[in-house]
Protein backbone atom coordinates (compact mmCIF):
# COMPACT_ATOMS: atom_id res chain seq x y z
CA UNK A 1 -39.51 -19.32 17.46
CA UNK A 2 -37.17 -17.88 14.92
CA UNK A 3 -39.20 -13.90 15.84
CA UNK A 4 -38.31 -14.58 19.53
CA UNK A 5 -34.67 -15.39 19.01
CA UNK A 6 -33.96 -12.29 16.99
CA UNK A 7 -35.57 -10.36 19.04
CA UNK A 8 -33.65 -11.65 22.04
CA UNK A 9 -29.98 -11.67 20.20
CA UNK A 10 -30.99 -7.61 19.20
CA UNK A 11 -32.16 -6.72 22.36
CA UNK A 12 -28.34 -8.33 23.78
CA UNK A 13 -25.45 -8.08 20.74
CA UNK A 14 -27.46 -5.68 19.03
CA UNK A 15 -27.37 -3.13 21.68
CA UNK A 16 -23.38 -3.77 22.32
CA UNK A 17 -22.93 -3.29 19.12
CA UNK A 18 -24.27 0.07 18.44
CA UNK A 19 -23.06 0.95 21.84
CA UNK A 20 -19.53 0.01 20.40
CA UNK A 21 -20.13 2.12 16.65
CA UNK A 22 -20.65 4.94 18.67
CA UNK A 23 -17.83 4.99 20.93
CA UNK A 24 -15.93 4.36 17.81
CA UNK A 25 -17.52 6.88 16.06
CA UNK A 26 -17.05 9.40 18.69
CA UNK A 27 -13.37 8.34 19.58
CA UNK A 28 -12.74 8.61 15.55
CA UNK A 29 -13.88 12.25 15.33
CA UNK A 30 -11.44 13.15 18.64
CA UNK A 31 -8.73 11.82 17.58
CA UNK A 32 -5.28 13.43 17.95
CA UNK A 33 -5.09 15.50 14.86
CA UNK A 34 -8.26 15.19 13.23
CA UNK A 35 -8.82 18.85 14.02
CA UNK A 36 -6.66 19.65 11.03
CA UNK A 37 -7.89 16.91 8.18
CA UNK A 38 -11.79 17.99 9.48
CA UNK A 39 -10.90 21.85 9.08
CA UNK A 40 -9.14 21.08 5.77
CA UNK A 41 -12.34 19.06 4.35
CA UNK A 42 -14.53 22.02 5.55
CA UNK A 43 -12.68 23.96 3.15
CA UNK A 44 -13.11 22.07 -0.37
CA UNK A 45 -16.81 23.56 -1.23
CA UNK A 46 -15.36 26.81 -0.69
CA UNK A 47 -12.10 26.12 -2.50
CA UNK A 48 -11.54 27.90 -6.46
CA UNK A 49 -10.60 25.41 -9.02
């Protein structure tokens, strides 16, 4: 019982869910001015102390 109603609530919420993460993700990265902080972070392994 308990197998078949985990697999049911991951086939359901489970899939909004990561559906959802990855829209954030992908709306995160595109952001208005993350162009900038992501080219700046680039930079630090190449950066002299």
């Amino acid at each position: 019982m308990t197998y078949n109603f985990m697999r049911a609530f991951a086939d359901t919420w489970g899939l909004l869910a990561m559906a959802l993460f990855f829209v954030g993700c992908i709306t995160f990265a595109l952001r208005p001015g993350s162009r900038t902080r992501a080219d700046e972070a680039a930079q630090i392994p190449l950066k002299d102390d």
